[in-house]
CSV table of C-alpha atoms and ligand atoms in Angstrom, one decimal:
chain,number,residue,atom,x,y,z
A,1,UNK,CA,-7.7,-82.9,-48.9
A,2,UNK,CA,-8.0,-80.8,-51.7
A,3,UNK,CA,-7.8,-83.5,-54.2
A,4,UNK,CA,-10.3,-85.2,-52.2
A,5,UNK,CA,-13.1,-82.4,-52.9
A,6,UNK,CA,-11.8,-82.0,-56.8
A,7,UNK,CA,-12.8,-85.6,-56.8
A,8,UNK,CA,-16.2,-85.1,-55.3
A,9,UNK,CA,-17.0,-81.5,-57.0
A,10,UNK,CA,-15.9,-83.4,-59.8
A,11,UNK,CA,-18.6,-86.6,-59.3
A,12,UNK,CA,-20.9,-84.7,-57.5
A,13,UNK,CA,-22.1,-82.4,-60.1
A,14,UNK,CA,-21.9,-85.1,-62.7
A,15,UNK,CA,-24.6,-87.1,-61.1
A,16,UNK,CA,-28.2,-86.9,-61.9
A,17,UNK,CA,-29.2,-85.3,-59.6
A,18,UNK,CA,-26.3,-83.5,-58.7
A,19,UNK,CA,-24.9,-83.7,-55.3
A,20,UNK,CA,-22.3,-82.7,-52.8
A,21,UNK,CA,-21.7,-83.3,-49.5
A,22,UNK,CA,-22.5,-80.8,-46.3
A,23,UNK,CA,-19.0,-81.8,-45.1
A,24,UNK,CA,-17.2,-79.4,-47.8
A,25,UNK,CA,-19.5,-76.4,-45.7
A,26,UNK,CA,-16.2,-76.0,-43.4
A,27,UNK,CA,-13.7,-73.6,-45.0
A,28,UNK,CA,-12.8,-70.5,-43.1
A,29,UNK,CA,-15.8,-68.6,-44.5
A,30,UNK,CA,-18.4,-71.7,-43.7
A,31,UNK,CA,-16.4,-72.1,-40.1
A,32,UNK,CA,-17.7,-68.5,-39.4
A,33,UNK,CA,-20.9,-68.5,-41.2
A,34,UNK,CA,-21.5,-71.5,-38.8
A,35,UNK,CA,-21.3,-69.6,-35.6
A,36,UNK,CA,-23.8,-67.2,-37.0
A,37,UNK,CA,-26.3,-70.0,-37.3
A,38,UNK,CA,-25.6,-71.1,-34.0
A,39,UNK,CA,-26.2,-67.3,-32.8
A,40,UNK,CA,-29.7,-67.4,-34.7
A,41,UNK,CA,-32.6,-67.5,-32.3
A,42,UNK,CA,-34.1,-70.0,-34.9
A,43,UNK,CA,-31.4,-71.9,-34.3
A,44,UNK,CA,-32.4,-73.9,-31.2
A,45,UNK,CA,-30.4,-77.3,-30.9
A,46,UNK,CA,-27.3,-74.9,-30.1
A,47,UNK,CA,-29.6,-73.6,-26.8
A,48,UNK,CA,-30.6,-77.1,-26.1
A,49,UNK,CA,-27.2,-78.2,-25.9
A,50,UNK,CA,-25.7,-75.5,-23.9
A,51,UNK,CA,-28.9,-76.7,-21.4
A,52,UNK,CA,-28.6,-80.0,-21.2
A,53,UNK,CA,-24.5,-80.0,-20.6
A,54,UNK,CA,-25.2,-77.2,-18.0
A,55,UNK,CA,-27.4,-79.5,-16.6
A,56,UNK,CA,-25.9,-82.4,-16.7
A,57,UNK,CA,-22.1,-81.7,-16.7
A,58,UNK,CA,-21.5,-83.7,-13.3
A,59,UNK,CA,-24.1,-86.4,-13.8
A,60,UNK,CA,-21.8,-87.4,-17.2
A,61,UNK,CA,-18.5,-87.0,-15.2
A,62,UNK,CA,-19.7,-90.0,-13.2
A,63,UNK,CA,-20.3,-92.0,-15.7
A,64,UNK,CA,-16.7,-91.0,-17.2
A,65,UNK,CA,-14.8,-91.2,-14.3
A,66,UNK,CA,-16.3,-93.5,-12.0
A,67,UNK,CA,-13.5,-95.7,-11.7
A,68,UNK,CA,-10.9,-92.4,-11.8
A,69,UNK,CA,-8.9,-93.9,-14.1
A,70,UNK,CA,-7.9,-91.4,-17.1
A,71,UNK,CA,-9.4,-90.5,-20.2
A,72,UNK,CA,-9.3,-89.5,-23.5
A,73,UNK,CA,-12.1,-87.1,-24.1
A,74,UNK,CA,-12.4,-87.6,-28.1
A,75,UNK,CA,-14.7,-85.1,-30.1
A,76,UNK,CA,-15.3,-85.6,-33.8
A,77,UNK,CA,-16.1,-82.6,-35.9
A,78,UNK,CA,-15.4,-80.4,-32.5
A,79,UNK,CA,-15.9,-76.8,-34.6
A,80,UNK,CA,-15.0,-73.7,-32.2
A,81,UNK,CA,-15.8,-76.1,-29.5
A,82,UNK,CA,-17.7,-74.0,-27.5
A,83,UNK,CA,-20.5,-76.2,-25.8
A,84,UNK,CA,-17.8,-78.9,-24.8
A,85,UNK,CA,-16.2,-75.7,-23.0
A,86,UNK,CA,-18.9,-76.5,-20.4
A,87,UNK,CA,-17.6,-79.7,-19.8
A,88,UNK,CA,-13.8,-79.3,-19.9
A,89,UNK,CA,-13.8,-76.7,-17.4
A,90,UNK,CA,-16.1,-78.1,-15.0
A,91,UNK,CA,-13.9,-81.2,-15.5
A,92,UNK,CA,-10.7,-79.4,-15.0
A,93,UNK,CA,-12.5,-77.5,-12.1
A,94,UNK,CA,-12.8,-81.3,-10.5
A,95,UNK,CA,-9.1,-81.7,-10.9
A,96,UNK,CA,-10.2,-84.8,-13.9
A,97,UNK,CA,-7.5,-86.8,-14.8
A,98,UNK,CA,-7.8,-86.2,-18.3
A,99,UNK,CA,-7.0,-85.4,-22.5
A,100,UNK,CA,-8.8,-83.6,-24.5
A,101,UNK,CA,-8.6,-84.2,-28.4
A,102,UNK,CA,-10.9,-82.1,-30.9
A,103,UNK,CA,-10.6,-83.7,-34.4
A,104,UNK,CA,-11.8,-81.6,-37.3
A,105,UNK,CA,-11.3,-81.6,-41.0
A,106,UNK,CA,-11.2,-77.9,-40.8
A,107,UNK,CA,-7.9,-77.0,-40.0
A,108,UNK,CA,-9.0,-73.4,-39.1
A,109,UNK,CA,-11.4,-74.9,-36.7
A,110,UNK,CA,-8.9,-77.1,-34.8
A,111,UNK,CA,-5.9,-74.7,-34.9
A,112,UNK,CA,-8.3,-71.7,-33.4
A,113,UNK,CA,-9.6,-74.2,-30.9
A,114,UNK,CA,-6.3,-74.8,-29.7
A,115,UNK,CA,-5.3,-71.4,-29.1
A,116,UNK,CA,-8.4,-70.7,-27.4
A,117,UNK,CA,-8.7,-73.1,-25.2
A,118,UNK,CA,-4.4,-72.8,-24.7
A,119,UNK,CA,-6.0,-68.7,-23.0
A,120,UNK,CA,-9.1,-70.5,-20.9
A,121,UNK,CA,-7.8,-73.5,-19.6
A,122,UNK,CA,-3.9,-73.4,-19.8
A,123,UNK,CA,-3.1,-76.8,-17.9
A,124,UNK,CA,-5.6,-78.8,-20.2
A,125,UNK,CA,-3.6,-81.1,-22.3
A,126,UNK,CA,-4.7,-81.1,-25.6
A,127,UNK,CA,-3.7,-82.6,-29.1
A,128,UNK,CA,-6.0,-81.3,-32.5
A,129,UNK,CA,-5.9,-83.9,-35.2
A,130,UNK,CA,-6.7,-82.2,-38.5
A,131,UNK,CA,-8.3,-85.4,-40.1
A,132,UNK,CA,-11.1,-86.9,-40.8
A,133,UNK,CA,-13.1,-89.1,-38.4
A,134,UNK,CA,-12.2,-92.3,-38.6
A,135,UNK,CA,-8.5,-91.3,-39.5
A,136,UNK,CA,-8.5,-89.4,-36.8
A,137,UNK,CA,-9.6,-92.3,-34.0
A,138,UNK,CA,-7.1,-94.9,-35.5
A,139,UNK,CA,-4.4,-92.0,-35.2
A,140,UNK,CA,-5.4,-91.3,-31.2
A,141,UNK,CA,-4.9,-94.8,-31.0
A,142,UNK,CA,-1.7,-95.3,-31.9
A,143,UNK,CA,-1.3,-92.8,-29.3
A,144,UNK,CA,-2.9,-94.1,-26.1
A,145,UNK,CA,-5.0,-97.5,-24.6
A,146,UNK,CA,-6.8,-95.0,-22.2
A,147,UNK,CA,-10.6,-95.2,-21.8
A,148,UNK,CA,-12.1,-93.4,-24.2
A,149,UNK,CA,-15.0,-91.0,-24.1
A,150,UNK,CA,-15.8,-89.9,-27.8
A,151,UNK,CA,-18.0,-86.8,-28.2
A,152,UNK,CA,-20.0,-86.4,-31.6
A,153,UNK,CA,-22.1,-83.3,-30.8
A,154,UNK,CA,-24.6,-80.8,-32.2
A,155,UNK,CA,-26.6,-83.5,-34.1
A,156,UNK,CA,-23.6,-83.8,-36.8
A,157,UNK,CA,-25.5,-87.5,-36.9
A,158,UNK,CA,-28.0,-86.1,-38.7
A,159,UNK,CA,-26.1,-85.6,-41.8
A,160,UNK,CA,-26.4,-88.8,-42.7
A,161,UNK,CA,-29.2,-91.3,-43.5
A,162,UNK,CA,-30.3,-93.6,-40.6
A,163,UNK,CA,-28.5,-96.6,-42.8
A,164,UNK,CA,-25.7,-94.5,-43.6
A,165,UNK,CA,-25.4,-93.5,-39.2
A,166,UNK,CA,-25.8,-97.0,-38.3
A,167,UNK,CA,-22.3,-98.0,-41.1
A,168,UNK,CA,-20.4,-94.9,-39.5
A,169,UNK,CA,-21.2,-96.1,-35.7
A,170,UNK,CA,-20.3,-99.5,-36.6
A,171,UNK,CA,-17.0,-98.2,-37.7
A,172,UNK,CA,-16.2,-96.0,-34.5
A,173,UNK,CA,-17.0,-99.0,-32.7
A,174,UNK,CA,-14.8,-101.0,-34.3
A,175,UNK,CA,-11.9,-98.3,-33.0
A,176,UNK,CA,-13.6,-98.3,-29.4
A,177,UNK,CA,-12.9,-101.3,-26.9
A,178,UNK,CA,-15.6,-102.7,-24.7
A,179,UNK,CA,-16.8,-100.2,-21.8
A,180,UNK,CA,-15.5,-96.7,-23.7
A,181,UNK,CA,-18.6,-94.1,-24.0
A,182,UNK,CA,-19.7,-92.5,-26.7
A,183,UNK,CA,-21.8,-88.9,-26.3
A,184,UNK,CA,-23.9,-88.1,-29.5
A,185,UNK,CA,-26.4,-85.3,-30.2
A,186,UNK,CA,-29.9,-86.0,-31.9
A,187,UNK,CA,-32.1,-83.4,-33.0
A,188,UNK,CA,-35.4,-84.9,-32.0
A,189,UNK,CA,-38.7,-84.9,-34.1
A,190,UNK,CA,-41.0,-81.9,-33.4
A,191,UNK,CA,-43.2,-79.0,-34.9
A,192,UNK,CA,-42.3,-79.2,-38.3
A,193,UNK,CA,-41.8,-75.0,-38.5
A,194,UNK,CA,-39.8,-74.9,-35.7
A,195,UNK,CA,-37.3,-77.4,-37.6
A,196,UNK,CA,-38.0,-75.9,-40.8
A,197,UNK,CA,-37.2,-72.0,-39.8
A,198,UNK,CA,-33.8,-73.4,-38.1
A,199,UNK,CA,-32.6,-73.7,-41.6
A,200,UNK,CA,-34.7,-70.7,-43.6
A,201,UNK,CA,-33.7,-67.9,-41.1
A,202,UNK,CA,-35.2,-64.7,-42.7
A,203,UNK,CA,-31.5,-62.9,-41.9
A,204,UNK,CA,-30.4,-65.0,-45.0
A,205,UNK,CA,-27.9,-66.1,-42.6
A,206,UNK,CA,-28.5,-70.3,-43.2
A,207,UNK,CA,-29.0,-69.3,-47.2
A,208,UNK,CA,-25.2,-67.5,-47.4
A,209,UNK,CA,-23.6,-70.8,-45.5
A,210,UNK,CA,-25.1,-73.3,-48.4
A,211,UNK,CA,-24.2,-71.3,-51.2
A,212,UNK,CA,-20.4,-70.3,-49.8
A,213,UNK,CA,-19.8,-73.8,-51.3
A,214,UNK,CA,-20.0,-72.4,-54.5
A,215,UNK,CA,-18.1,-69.8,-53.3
A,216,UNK,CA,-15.8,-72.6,-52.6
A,217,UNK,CA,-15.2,-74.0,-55.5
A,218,UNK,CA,-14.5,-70.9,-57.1
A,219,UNK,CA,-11.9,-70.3,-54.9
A,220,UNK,CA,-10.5,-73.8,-54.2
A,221,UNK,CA,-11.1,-75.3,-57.8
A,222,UNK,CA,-10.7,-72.0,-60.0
A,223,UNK,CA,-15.0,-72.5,-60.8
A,224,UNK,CA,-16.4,-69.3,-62.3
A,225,UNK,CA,-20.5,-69.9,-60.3
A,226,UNK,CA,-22.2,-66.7,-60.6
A,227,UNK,CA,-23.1,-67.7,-56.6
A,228,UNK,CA,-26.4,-64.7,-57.4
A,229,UNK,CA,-27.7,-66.8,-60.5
A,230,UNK,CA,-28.5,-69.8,-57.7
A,231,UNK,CA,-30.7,-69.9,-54.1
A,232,UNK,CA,-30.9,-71.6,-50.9
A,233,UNK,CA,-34.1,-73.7,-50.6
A,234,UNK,CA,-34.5,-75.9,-47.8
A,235,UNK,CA,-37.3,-78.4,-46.9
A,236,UNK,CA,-38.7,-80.5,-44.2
A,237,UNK,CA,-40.8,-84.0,-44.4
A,238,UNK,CA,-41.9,-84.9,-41.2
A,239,UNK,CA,-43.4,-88.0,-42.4
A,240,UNK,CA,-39.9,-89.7,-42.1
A,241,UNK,CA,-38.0,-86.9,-40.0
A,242,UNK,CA,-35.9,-85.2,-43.1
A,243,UNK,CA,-35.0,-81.8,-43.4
A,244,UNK,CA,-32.7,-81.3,-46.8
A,245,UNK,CA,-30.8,-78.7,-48.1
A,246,UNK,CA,-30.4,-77.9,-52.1
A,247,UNK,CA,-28.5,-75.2,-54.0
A,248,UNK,CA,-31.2,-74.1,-57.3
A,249,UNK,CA,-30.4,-72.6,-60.4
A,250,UNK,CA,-32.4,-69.8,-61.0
A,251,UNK,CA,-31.5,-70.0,-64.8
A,252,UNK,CA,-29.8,-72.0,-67.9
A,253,UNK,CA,-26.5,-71.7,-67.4
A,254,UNK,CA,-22.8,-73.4,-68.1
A,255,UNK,CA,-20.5,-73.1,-65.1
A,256,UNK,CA,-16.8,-74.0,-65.7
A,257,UNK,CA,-14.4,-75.3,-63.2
A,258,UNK,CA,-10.8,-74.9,-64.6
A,259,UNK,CA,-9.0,-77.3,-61.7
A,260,UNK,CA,-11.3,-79.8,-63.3
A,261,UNK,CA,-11.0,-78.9,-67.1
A,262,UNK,CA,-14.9,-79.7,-66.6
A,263,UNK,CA,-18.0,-77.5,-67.6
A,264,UNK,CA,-21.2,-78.4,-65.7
A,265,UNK,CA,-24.5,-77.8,-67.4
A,266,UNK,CA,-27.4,-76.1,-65.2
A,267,UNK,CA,-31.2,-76.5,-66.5
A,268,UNK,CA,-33.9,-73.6,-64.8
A,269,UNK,CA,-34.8,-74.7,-61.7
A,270,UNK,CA,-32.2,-77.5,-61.4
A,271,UNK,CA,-31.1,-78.6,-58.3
A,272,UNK,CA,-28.0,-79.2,-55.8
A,273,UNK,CA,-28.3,-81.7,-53.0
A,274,UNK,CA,-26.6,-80.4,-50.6
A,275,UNK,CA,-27.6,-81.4,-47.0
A,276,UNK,CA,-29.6,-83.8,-44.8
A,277,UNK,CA,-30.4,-83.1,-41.1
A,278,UNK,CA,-32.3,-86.5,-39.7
A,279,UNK,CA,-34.6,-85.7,-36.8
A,280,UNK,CA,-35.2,-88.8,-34.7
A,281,UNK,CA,-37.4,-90.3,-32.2
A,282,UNK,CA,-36.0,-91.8,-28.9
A,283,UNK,CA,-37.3,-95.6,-30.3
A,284,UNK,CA,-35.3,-94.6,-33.3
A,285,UNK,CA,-31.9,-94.1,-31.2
A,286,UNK,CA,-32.6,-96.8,-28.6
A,287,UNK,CA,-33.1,-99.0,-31.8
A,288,UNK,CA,-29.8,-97.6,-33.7
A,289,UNK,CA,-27.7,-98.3,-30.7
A,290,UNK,CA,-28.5,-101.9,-30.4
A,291,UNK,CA,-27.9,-102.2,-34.4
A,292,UNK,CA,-24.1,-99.8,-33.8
A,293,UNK,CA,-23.2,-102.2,-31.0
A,294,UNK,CA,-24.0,-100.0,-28.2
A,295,UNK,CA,-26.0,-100.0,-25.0
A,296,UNK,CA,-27.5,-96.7,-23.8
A,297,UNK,CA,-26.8,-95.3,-20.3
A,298,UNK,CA,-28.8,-92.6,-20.5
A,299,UNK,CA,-30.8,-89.9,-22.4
A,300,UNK,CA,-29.9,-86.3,-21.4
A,301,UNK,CA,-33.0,-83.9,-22.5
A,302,UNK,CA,-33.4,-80.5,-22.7
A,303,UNK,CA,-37.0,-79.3,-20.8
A,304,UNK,CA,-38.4,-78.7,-24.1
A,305,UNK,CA,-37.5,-81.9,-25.0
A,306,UNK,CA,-36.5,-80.9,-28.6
A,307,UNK,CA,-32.7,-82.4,-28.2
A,308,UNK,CA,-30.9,-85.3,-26.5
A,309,UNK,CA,-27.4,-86.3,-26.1
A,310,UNK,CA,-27.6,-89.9,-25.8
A,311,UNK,CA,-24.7,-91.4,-23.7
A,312,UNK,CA,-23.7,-94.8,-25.2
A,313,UNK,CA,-21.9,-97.5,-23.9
A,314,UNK,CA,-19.6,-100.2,-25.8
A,315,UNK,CA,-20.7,-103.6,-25.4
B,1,SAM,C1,-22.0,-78.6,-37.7
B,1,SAM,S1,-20.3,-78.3,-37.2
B,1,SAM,C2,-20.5,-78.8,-35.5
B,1,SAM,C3,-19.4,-78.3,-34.6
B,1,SAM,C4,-19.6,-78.8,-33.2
B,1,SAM,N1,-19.6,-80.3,-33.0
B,1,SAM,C5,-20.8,-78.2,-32.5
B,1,SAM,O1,-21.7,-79.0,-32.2
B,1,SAM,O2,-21.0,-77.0,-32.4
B,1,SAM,C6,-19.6,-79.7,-37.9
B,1,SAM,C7,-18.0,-79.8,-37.7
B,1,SAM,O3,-17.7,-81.1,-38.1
B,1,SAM,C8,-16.5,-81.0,-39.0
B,1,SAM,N2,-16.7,-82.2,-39.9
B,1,SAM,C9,-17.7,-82.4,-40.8
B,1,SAM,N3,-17.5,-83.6,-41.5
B,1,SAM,C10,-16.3,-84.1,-41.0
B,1,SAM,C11,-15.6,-85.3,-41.2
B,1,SAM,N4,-16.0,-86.2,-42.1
B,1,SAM,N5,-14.4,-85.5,-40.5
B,1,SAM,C12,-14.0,-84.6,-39.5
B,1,SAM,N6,-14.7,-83.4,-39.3
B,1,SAM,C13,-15.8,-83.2,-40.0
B,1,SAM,C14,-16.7,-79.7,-39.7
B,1,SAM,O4,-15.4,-79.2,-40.2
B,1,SAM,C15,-17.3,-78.8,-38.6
B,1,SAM,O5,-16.3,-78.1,-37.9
């Protein structure tokens, strides 16, 4: 993995503009900058969430379970996991026939999940796959032919493009068979502040989580970033439902990256891509399923209507 992200760095800051991708957030330090967001009152989709799987824990356990068979309950990217908490102990609470199998590229993430949810629910069986998403579904796979129920939570969709979402659902279809569900999170289209301020929190919290990846590569690739010489500045277009993230340099400057052998020249004002967060309107998923290969069942929705988790079926 961590020639993987030399590689990147390594491309990333050649391009023009330069450019690296929101999934290098997640080290230990991002892991628990993260749950500070989630914290943040500005922070909404995390509240939303919490709602709509309080709300609607039972409703998606018929849909799971209706022919109580067992199933593998898949998440990609779980994090701490805490949200699908709501639905693993209501489901062990109904005596589910189930496995539960968080994969993370993090391996902090899925090792603490483990142990936490080894205190809460002892008798759940789980198995963390520290690998990437795709790697991780043909590996689960080669494991078991249950029904599968694959989780993709907390609008983690949004970080890509709508062409790039519709490629990755295409490919965890192609690991699904006919009939398995897929749950995904979608940050809907609304007031533009209200999306804006989720990621421009005046705690500086959102700011210290995009530039740790500097902080990152300092660490990981021996890179000597002056992390004060650079800010967080985040924007939101609600003409076509993007909020990005870049990393700017506040001055000339060379950075050098010794893992690399590679110096990286900043101009004033010059500019890190660092992360998209599509918002989406309910067309916009009903028309993304049909191009994934998906039919929806049904769109949970918060009351303020500012989140859904869409439950897809395989066709
Ligand atoms: C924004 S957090 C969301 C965590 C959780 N799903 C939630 O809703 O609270 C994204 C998580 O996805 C993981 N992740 C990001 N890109 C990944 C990838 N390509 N493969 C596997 N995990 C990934 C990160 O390590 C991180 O724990």
């Amino acid at each position: 993995m961590l020639e993987q992200f030399a590689n990147d760095v390594s491309k990333g800051l050649s391009y023009s503009p330069k450019k690296i991708s929101s999934k290098y957030f997640y080290n230990k330090e991002g892991d628990m900058i993260f749950q500070e967001i989630m914290a943040m009152n500005e922070y909404y989709p995390t509240d939303c969430e919490y709602e709509i799987l309080r709300t609607y824990n039972q409703d998606m356990l018929e849909y799971f379970y209706e022919n109580k068979k067992e199933f593998d309950f898949i998440e990609l990217g779980a994090g701490d996991g805490k949200k699908t908490k709501i639905l693993l102990k209501h489901f062990v609470d109904q005596k589910v026939n189930f496995s539960y199998y968080p994969i993370d590229i993090s391996c902090y993430a899925v090792n603490n999940l483990k142990k936490d949810i080894g205190f809460i629910l002892p008798k759940l069986k789980v198995k963390r796959i520290n690998r990437e998403y795709l790697e991780g579904l043909e590996e689960i796979n080669s494991l078991s032919k249950n029904r599968k129920v694959i989780l993709f939570l907390g609008s983690n969709i949004g970080n890509m493009t709508y062409d790039e979402g519709v490629l990755f659902l295409k490919s965890i279809s192609l690991k699904m068979k006919k009939n398995d569900f897929l749950l995904i999170g979608f940050d809907l289209q609304k007031d533009p502040l209200t999306i804006l301020n989720a990621y421009n929190d005046k705690q500086g919290i959102t700011a210290r989580f995009n530039l740790n990846l500097l902080s990152r590569i300092n660490k990981d690739l021996g890179g000597d970033f002056n992390v004060n010489q650079f800010y967080h500045y985040p924007v939101y277009d609600p003409h076509i439902g993007e909020a990005k993230s870049y990393i700017v340099s506040k001055v000339s400057q060379d950075v050098h990256v010794s893992k690399l052998d590679k110096t990286f020249h900043f101009k004033e004002g010059e500019v890190i891509y660092t992360e998209i967060s599509k918002k989406y309107s309910i067309q916009m998923i009903e028309n993304m399923s049909k191009e994934a290969g998906f039919e929806i069942k049904n769109n949970f929705i918060d009351k303020r209507q500012y989140f859904t988790n869409s439950l897809w079926i395989k066709t």
